[in-house]
Each structure stands twice: as C-alpha cells, then as structure tokens.
Short mmCIF file of C-alpha atoms and ligand atoms in Angstrom, two decimals:
data_model
loop_
_atom_site.label_atom_id
_atom_site.label_comp_id
_atom_site.label_asym_id
_atom_site.label_seq_id
_atom_site.Cartn_x
_atom_site.Cartn_y
_atom_site.Cartn_z
CA MET A 18 13.20 -15.35 11.09
CA ASN A 19 9.75 -16.85 10.60
CA GLU A 20 8.28 -16.06 14.01
CA LEU A 21 6.45 -12.77 14.10
CA ALA A 22 7.12 -9.94 16.53
CA ILE A 23 4.29 -7.68 15.34
CA ILE A 24 1.03 -8.53 13.61
CA THR A 25 -1.62 -5.97 12.75
CA LYS A 26 -4.87 -6.47 10.91
CA ASN A 27 -6.75 -3.45 9.57
CA LEU A 28 -5.33 -1.35 12.40
CA THR A 29 -6.91 2.09 12.17
CA LYS A 30 -6.69 5.36 14.07
CA ARG A 31 -9.13 8.20 13.55
CA PHE A 32 -8.96 11.60 15.21
CA ASP A 33 -12.59 12.74 15.01
CA ARG A 34 -13.42 12.30 11.34
CA PHE A 35 -9.80 12.36 10.16
CA THR A 36 -8.20 8.97 9.51
CA ALA A 37 -4.48 9.14 10.38
CA VAL A 38 -3.81 5.39 9.91
CA ASP A 39 -6.13 3.43 7.67
CA LYS A 40 -6.45 -0.37 7.83
CA MET A 41 -2.76 -1.08 8.36
CA ASN A 42 -1.68 -4.70 7.92
CA LEU A 43 1.80 -5.62 9.11
CA GLN A 44 3.68 -8.84 9.75
CA ILE A 45 7.11 -8.09 11.19
CA PRO A 46 9.43 -11.07 11.75
CA LYS A 47 11.38 -11.33 15.00
CA GLY A 48 15.00 -10.24 14.66
CA SER A 49 14.36 -8.15 11.54
CA ILE A 50 14.80 -4.46 10.76
CA TYR A 51 11.52 -3.08 9.47
CA GLY A 52 11.26 0.42 8.02
CA LEU A 53 8.12 2.57 8.04
CA LEU A 54 8.64 5.22 5.41
CA GLY A 55 6.52 8.14 4.33
CA PRO A 56 6.45 11.92 4.02
CA ASN A 57 5.51 14.24 6.89
CA GLY A 58 2.00 13.55 8.12
CA ALA A 59 1.80 10.10 6.48
CA GLY A 60 0.87 8.43 9.77
CA LYS A 61 4.20 6.87 10.87
CA SER A 62 4.22 8.26 14.42
CA THR A 63 0.54 7.45 14.90
CA ALA A 64 1.19 3.86 13.81
CA ILE A 65 4.15 3.58 16.19
CA ARG A 66 2.19 5.11 19.06
CA MET A 67 -0.53 2.48 18.61
CA LEU A 68 2.05 -0.34 18.54
CA CYS A 69 3.74 1.02 21.69
CA GLY A 70 0.41 1.07 23.53
CA VAL A 71 0.55 4.86 23.93
CA ILE A 72 -2.70 5.53 22.04
CA THR A 73 -5.67 3.23 21.60
CA PRO A 74 -6.56 2.25 18.03
CA THR A 75 -10.04 3.10 16.75
CA GLU A 76 -10.45 -0.33 15.19
CA GLY A 77 -8.61 -3.34 13.84
CA LYS A 78 -6.24 -5.74 15.60
CA GLY A 79 -2.70 -5.34 16.87
CA ASP A 80 -0.44 -7.85 18.52
CA VAL A 81 3.11 -7.14 19.78
CA PHE A 82 4.98 -10.25 21.01
CA GLY A 83 1.64 -11.94 21.56
CA LEU A 84 0.30 -9.00 23.59
CA ASP A 85 -2.87 -7.21 22.60
CA VAL A 86 -2.52 -3.47 21.91
CA TYR A 87 -5.92 -2.76 23.47
CA LYS A 88 -5.73 -4.83 26.64
CA GLU A 89 -2.03 -5.31 27.39
CA SER A 90 -0.47 -1.94 26.57
CA GLU A 91 1.40 -1.73 29.89
CA LYS A 92 3.11 -5.09 29.28
CA ILE A 93 3.92 -4.05 25.71
CA LYS A 94 5.70 -0.93 27.00
CA GLU A 95 7.98 -3.10 29.18
CA ASN A 96 9.21 -4.85 26.02
CA ILE A 97 10.00 -1.70 24.09
CA GLY A 98 13.03 0.56 23.86
CA TYR A 99 12.14 3.85 22.17
CA MET A 100 14.62 6.32 20.75
CA SER A 101 13.70 9.46 18.85
CA GLN A 102 15.85 12.10 17.18
CA LYS A 103 15.39 14.23 20.30
CA PHE A 104 17.60 12.17 22.58
CA SER A 105 16.19 12.17 26.11
CA LEU A 106 19.50 12.68 27.88
CA TYR A 107 20.48 14.86 30.81
CA GLU A 108 23.03 17.26 29.36
CA ASP A 109 24.43 18.26 32.75
CA LEU A 110 25.17 14.68 33.79
CA THR A 111 28.17 12.61 32.72
CA VAL A 112 27.78 9.58 30.46
CA MET A 113 28.01 7.25 33.48
CA GLU A 114 25.50 9.33 35.45
CA ASN A 115 23.02 9.16 32.57
CA LEU A 116 23.43 5.38 32.36
CA ASN A 117 22.97 5.10 36.12
CA PHE A 118 19.91 7.30 35.97
CA TYR A 119 18.28 5.10 33.31
CA ALA A 120 19.25 1.92 35.17
CA ASN A 121 17.31 3.34 38.15
CA ILE A 122 14.34 4.42 35.98
CA TYR A 123 14.10 0.85 34.68
CA SER A 124 14.56 -0.58 38.21
CA ILE A 125 17.58 -2.68 37.26
CA PRO A 126 18.38 -4.68 40.43
CA LYS A 127 21.44 -3.36 42.30
CA LYS A 128 23.40 -6.62 42.04
CA ILE A 129 23.31 -6.68 38.23
CA LYS A 130 23.32 -2.93 37.59
CA LYS A 131 27.12 -2.52 37.32
CA GLU A 132 27.45 -5.45 34.93
CA ARG A 133 24.53 -4.22 32.84
CA ILE A 134 26.05 -0.74 32.51
CA VAL A 135 29.43 -2.23 31.50
CA ASP A 136 27.66 -4.31 28.83
CA ILE A 137 25.88 -1.21 27.51
CA ILE A 138 29.15 0.78 27.44
CA ASN A 139 30.78 -2.01 25.39
CA MET A 140 27.80 -2.46 23.09
CA ALA A 141 27.57 1.27 22.32
CA GLY A 142 31.35 1.78 22.10
CA LEU A 143 31.32 4.34 24.91
CA GLU A 144 34.56 3.15 26.56
CA GLY A 145 36.67 6.11 27.68
CA LYS A 146 33.70 8.50 27.62
CA GLU A 147 32.26 7.50 31.01
CA LYS A 148 33.32 10.71 32.76
CA SER A 149 32.54 13.08 29.89
CA MET A 150 29.78 15.61 30.41
CA THR A 151 26.96 14.73 28.05
CA LYS A 152 26.66 18.29 26.76
CA THR A 153 30.26 18.11 25.49
CA LEU A 154 29.60 15.02 23.31
CA SER A 155 29.14 15.20 19.54
CA GLY A 156 25.81 14.14 17.97
CA GLY A 157 27.12 10.65 17.19
CA TRP A 158 28.26 9.96 20.77
CA LYS A 159 25.02 11.33 22.19
CA GLN A 160 23.10 9.08 19.84
CA ARG A 161 24.96 5.99 21.02
CA LEU A 162 24.49 7.00 24.65
CA ALA A 163 20.74 7.46 24.01
CA LEU A 164 20.65 4.04 22.36
CA GLY A 165 22.41 2.51 25.37
CA CYS A 166 19.95 4.16 27.77
CA CYS A 167 16.88 2.86 25.94
CA LEU A 168 18.32 -0.68 25.86
CA MET A 169 19.02 -0.75 29.60
CA HIS A 170 16.01 -3.00 30.35
CA LYS A 171 16.84 -5.42 27.48
CA PRO A 172 13.72 -4.73 25.38
CA LYS A 173 12.67 -7.19 22.68
CA LEU A 174 11.60 -4.42 20.33
CA LEU A 175 13.66 -1.33 19.56
CA ILE A 176 11.81 1.57 17.98
CA LEU A 177 13.94 4.14 16.22
CA ASP A 178 11.96 7.24 15.26
CA GLU A 179 14.15 9.11 12.74
CA PRO A 180 17.19 8.17 14.79
CA THR A 181 20.01 9.68 12.77
CA ALA A 182 18.59 13.06 11.76
CA ALA A 183 21.21 15.03 13.73
CA VAL A 184 24.21 12.82 13.07
CA ASP A 185 27.13 12.87 10.61
CA PRO A 186 27.51 10.09 7.98
CA VAL A 187 30.38 8.27 9.75
CA SER A 188 28.48 8.14 13.03
CA ARG A 189 25.40 6.95 11.14
CA ARG A 190 27.38 4.05 9.76
CA ILE A 191 28.73 3.12 13.21
CA PHE A 192 25.21 3.38 14.63
CA TRP A 193 23.84 1.00 11.99
CA GLN A 194 26.65 -1.50 12.65
CA ILE A 195 25.53 -1.58 16.28
CA ILE A 196 21.90 -2.06 15.19
CA TYR A 197 22.84 -5.04 12.94
CA LYS A 198 24.69 -6.63 15.83
CA LEU A 199 21.65 -6.23 18.06
CA THR A 200 19.38 -7.95 15.52
CA LYS A 201 21.83 -10.86 15.36
CA GLU A 202 21.21 -11.20 19.10
CA GLY A 203 17.46 -11.39 18.40
CA ILE A 204 16.15 -7.86 18.92
CA THR A 205 13.50 -6.63 16.46
CA VAL A 206 13.89 -3.10 15.12
CA LEU A 207 11.15 -0.84 13.80
CA VAL A 208 12.54 2.32 12.25
CA THR A 209 11.12 5.44 10.63
CA THR A 210 13.50 7.40 8.48
CA HIS A 211 13.67 9.91 5.65
CA TYR A 212 17.16 8.79 4.67
CA MET A 213 16.98 6.43 1.72
CA ASP A 214 20.39 4.83 2.33
CA GLU A 215 19.24 4.05 5.84
CA ALA A 216 15.95 2.67 4.53
CA GLU A 217 17.87 0.41 2.16
CA SER A 218 19.49 -1.16 5.23
CA CYS A 219 16.10 -2.51 6.34
CA ASP A 220 15.07 -6.12 5.70
CA GLU A 221 11.67 -4.86 4.63
CA VAL A 222 10.03 -1.47 4.24
CA ALA A 223 6.42 -0.32 4.06
CA PHE A 224 5.51 3.01 2.46
CA LEU A 225 2.80 5.03 4.20
CA PHE A 226 0.95 7.72 2.31
CA GLY A 227 -2.19 9.44 3.58
CA GLY A 228 -2.41 6.86 6.39
CA LYS A 229 -2.40 3.88 4.02
CA ILE A 230 0.32 1.39 3.19
CA ILE A 231 0.71 1.86 -0.55
CA GLY A 232 3.59 -0.56 -1.11
CA ARG A 233 6.06 -2.77 0.68
CA GLY A 234 8.85 -5.27 0.25
CA ALA A 235 12.56 -5.97 0.62
CA PRO A 236 14.35 -2.82 -0.62
CA LYS A 237 16.55 -4.51 -3.28
CA GLU A 238 13.62 -6.53 -4.56
CA ILE A 239 11.20 -3.62 -4.98
CA ILE A 240 13.89 -1.45 -6.60
CA ARG A 241 14.54 -4.28 -9.07
CA LYS A 242 10.85 -4.95 -9.70
CA LYS A 243 10.11 -1.28 -10.39
CA ASN A 244 13.30 -1.02 -12.45
CA VAL A 245 14.31 2.26 -10.78
CA LYS A 246 17.45 3.59 -9.09
CA ASN A 247 16.47 3.85 -5.45
CA LEU A 248 13.71 3.70 -2.84
CA GLU A 249 12.72 7.33 -3.39
CA ASP A 250 11.84 6.41 -7.00
CA VAL A 251 9.96 3.32 -5.78
CA PHE A 252 7.94 5.50 -3.42
CA ILE A 253 7.09 8.00 -6.16
CA SER A 254 6.02 5.19 -8.43
CA TYR A 255 3.69 3.84 -5.72
CA VAL A 256 2.21 7.32 -5.13
CA GLU A 257 1.60 7.78 -8.86
CA GLU A 258 -0.06 4.36 -9.05
CA GLN A 259 -2.26 5.23 -6.10
CA THR A 260 -3.28 8.73 -7.18
CA GLY A 261 -3.07 8.51 -10.97
CA GLU A 262 -1.14 11.81 -10.90
CA LYS A 263 2.42 12.71 -11.80
CA VAL A 264 4.66 13.50 -8.83
CA GLU A 265 7.66 15.76 -8.62
CA ALA A 266 10.48 13.83 -6.97
CA SER A 267 10.73 14.55 -3.29
CA PHE A 268 10.23 12.14 -0.46
CA ASN A 269 9.44 14.74 2.18
CA LYS A 270 7.32 17.09 0.13
CA ILE A 271 5.10 15.34 -2.35
CA LYS A 272 4.22 17.78 -5.10
CA PHE A 273 1.78 16.77 -7.78
CA ILE A 274 2.51 18.11 -11.25
CA GLN A 275 -0.42 19.77 -13.03
CA SER A 276 -1.43 17.74 -16.10
CA ASP A 277 -0.42 20.54 -18.54
CA GLU A 278 2.99 20.76 -16.78
CA ALA A 279 3.37 17.00 -17.17
CA GLY A 280 2.72 17.38 -20.89
CA GLU A 281 -0.52 15.40 -20.85
N1 ATP B 301 -3.65 13.80 18.37
C1 ATP B 301 -3.98 14.14 17.12
N2 ATP B 301 -5.12 14.78 16.85
C2 ATP B 301 -5.47 15.10 15.59
N3 ATP B 301 -4.72 14.81 14.50
C3 ATP B 301 -3.56 14.16 14.71
C4 ATP B 301 -3.13 13.79 16.03
N4 ATP B 301 -1.93 13.15 15.92
C5 ATP B 301 -1.63 13.13 14.60
N5 ATP B 301 -2.60 13.73 13.89
C6 ATP B 301 -2.64 13.90 12.42
O1 ATP B 301 -2.47 12.62 11.83
C7 ATP B 301 -1.67 12.72 10.65
C8 ATP B 301 -0.51 11.77 10.75
O2 ATP B 301 0.39 12.28 11.72
P1 ATP B 301 1.72 11.51 12.15
O3 ATP B 301 2.38 12.34 13.20
O4 ATP B 301 1.39 10.11 12.48
O5 ATP B 301 2.54 11.55 10.80
P2 ATP B 301 4.08 11.19 10.55
O6 ATP B 301 4.11 10.34 9.34
O7 ATP B 301 4.67 10.65 11.79
O8 ATP B 301 4.69 12.60 10.21
P3 ATP B 301 6.14 13.22 10.62
O9 ATP B 301 7.14 12.59 9.71
O10 ATP B 301 5.93 14.68 10.34
O11 ATP B 301 6.35 12.92 12.06
C9 ATP B 301 -1.27 14.18 10.52
O12 ATP B 301 -2.13 14.82 9.60
C10 ATP B 301 -1.45 14.72 11.92
O13 ATP B 301 -1.79 16.10 11.89
#
C-alpha cells in the first residue's frame, strides 16, 4: 500500500473571499479506505468536488492517479465511482433495469455487458432481487444497488459521501464488508461520514474544521495517543487545541463553552 492514489499540496478553494478549503495536504495510498471527517460546513464536499474534477481549485496542487486536477479533470472523472446518501436510482425501474441503464450510461460494450452485470449482482449480493421494483426495496438493498451502479465502469477510486445515512445497522455492516472486499481487489475508497463506528473502519482519517485539516492518523493510533474513548473525543481534542476554547461534545454541532461555564 505504498503507492499513492491521491496527492494534494496546499489545495485551496475560495468562494469570493470565503475560504472553504484551506491548504489541504493529503497523501492517500492506493487500496486504502480514507475518511474525511468534519462537522457540517467543514469543507468535505468542496474537497471531494475538487478531487473529482467538478470544481477548479483556487490554488495548490492536486493529483489523482497521476492526473492533474486542473488539466485532466475529464480523465479523472472516468476513474471515479461516486455514491452519495441520495442514491441516484430510478425508482420505477427494476433492479436489473437500473443496472442495464447504468451499463448504457457508462457505455459498457454489448459483448461484456451481461457478464459485467452478473459480476455486479454477485458483488453487491443482489441475487434474487433482479426483478424487484426499486421503489419496493429497503434502504440497505437500495444502497447496494446504488453501489453496484456506480462501480459499473470499474473505477479505481470510489467516493462515498455519507453513504449509510439512511440505512439500518445490519445493512451498514454488510455494506462495509463489501467495501473491504473491494479494497482487497485494489480499489481506493474516500469516504465522508458522521458515524464514528464507520470512521473507525477507515485505514486513516483526516479531520476538517473550518476548511483546514486539524488532525489525522490511523483511528486506533490517534485514539490511543490522545488517551480518549473514541474518534469523536479525538476530534474535540483537536478542535480545542486549534481554538484554545472548550467544546461541548458533538461532532455535528460544535458548541464552544463560555469560559465562565467551563469554570475558568
Ligand atoms: N458554491 C459555493 N459558493 C459559496 N460558498 C460555498 C459554495 N460551496 C460551498 N460553500 C461554503 O463552503 C463551506 C464548506 O461547504 P462544504 O459543503 O464543503 O462543507 P461540508 O463539510 O461538505 O458540509 P456538509 O457536511 O454539510 O455537507 C460552507 O460554509 C459552504 O457554505
């Protein structure tokens, strides 16, 4: 795992005078699961959009599988499978019809299309569901179908933007087992999540706060180093270090405690 899939150096995005991502440095090894964590508005989606070639950075460098985010964004897109919590599925089509639709979108050649769809059905555990109407599927099945659709073109990088927000715990576990299997086959996964158990499944995480990376590392290692219980506590500790203020524990809504409240 020493080859790098993504390298950024001081990658920055400003919207007018507002800096959404500030000098972001990343080195993401091929075949790893990398988590970008942070509260709402921290800059996660902006960072991902720059890496996908959807928006142009303001400054800094970005390289995805050796492709430059400024000059080769179209080629980068061909190498990416993107899945968000809002699954882009056609509810009035069956599972098979959705898979066929995506195979056509990605221009999978006719002679390998059938085989490719069978592979996806096996990978995502969708056997027996082929004729089901998508709208009748539970959140977990829809999620696996959406995953299958975004892997149709065999991307090298899978981006999961809060993938399991609408899914029950058992389905989340099955989903993550599939993701592990994919990384064993060499795919690199970049994930944003608010779920700490999910974040602890990453090989490495980076915490974004106010557009800046304020801490990073392998989850077990940083929990041990900070001598705390979980990644939420690690995050709070980083925010307190950064701001010099006491924080009330919440990953999604950072609330600073007034100094008199904090007993200082
Ligand atoms: N096109 C834009 N124009 C102006 N400001 C923007 C634009 N896109 C994002 N921002 C701002 O940049 C900041 C970071 O937004 P971003 O969506 O990247 O955060 P996030 O960490 O993904 O949050 P969430 O978890 O809510 O999706 C926010 O303050 C947002 O309002």
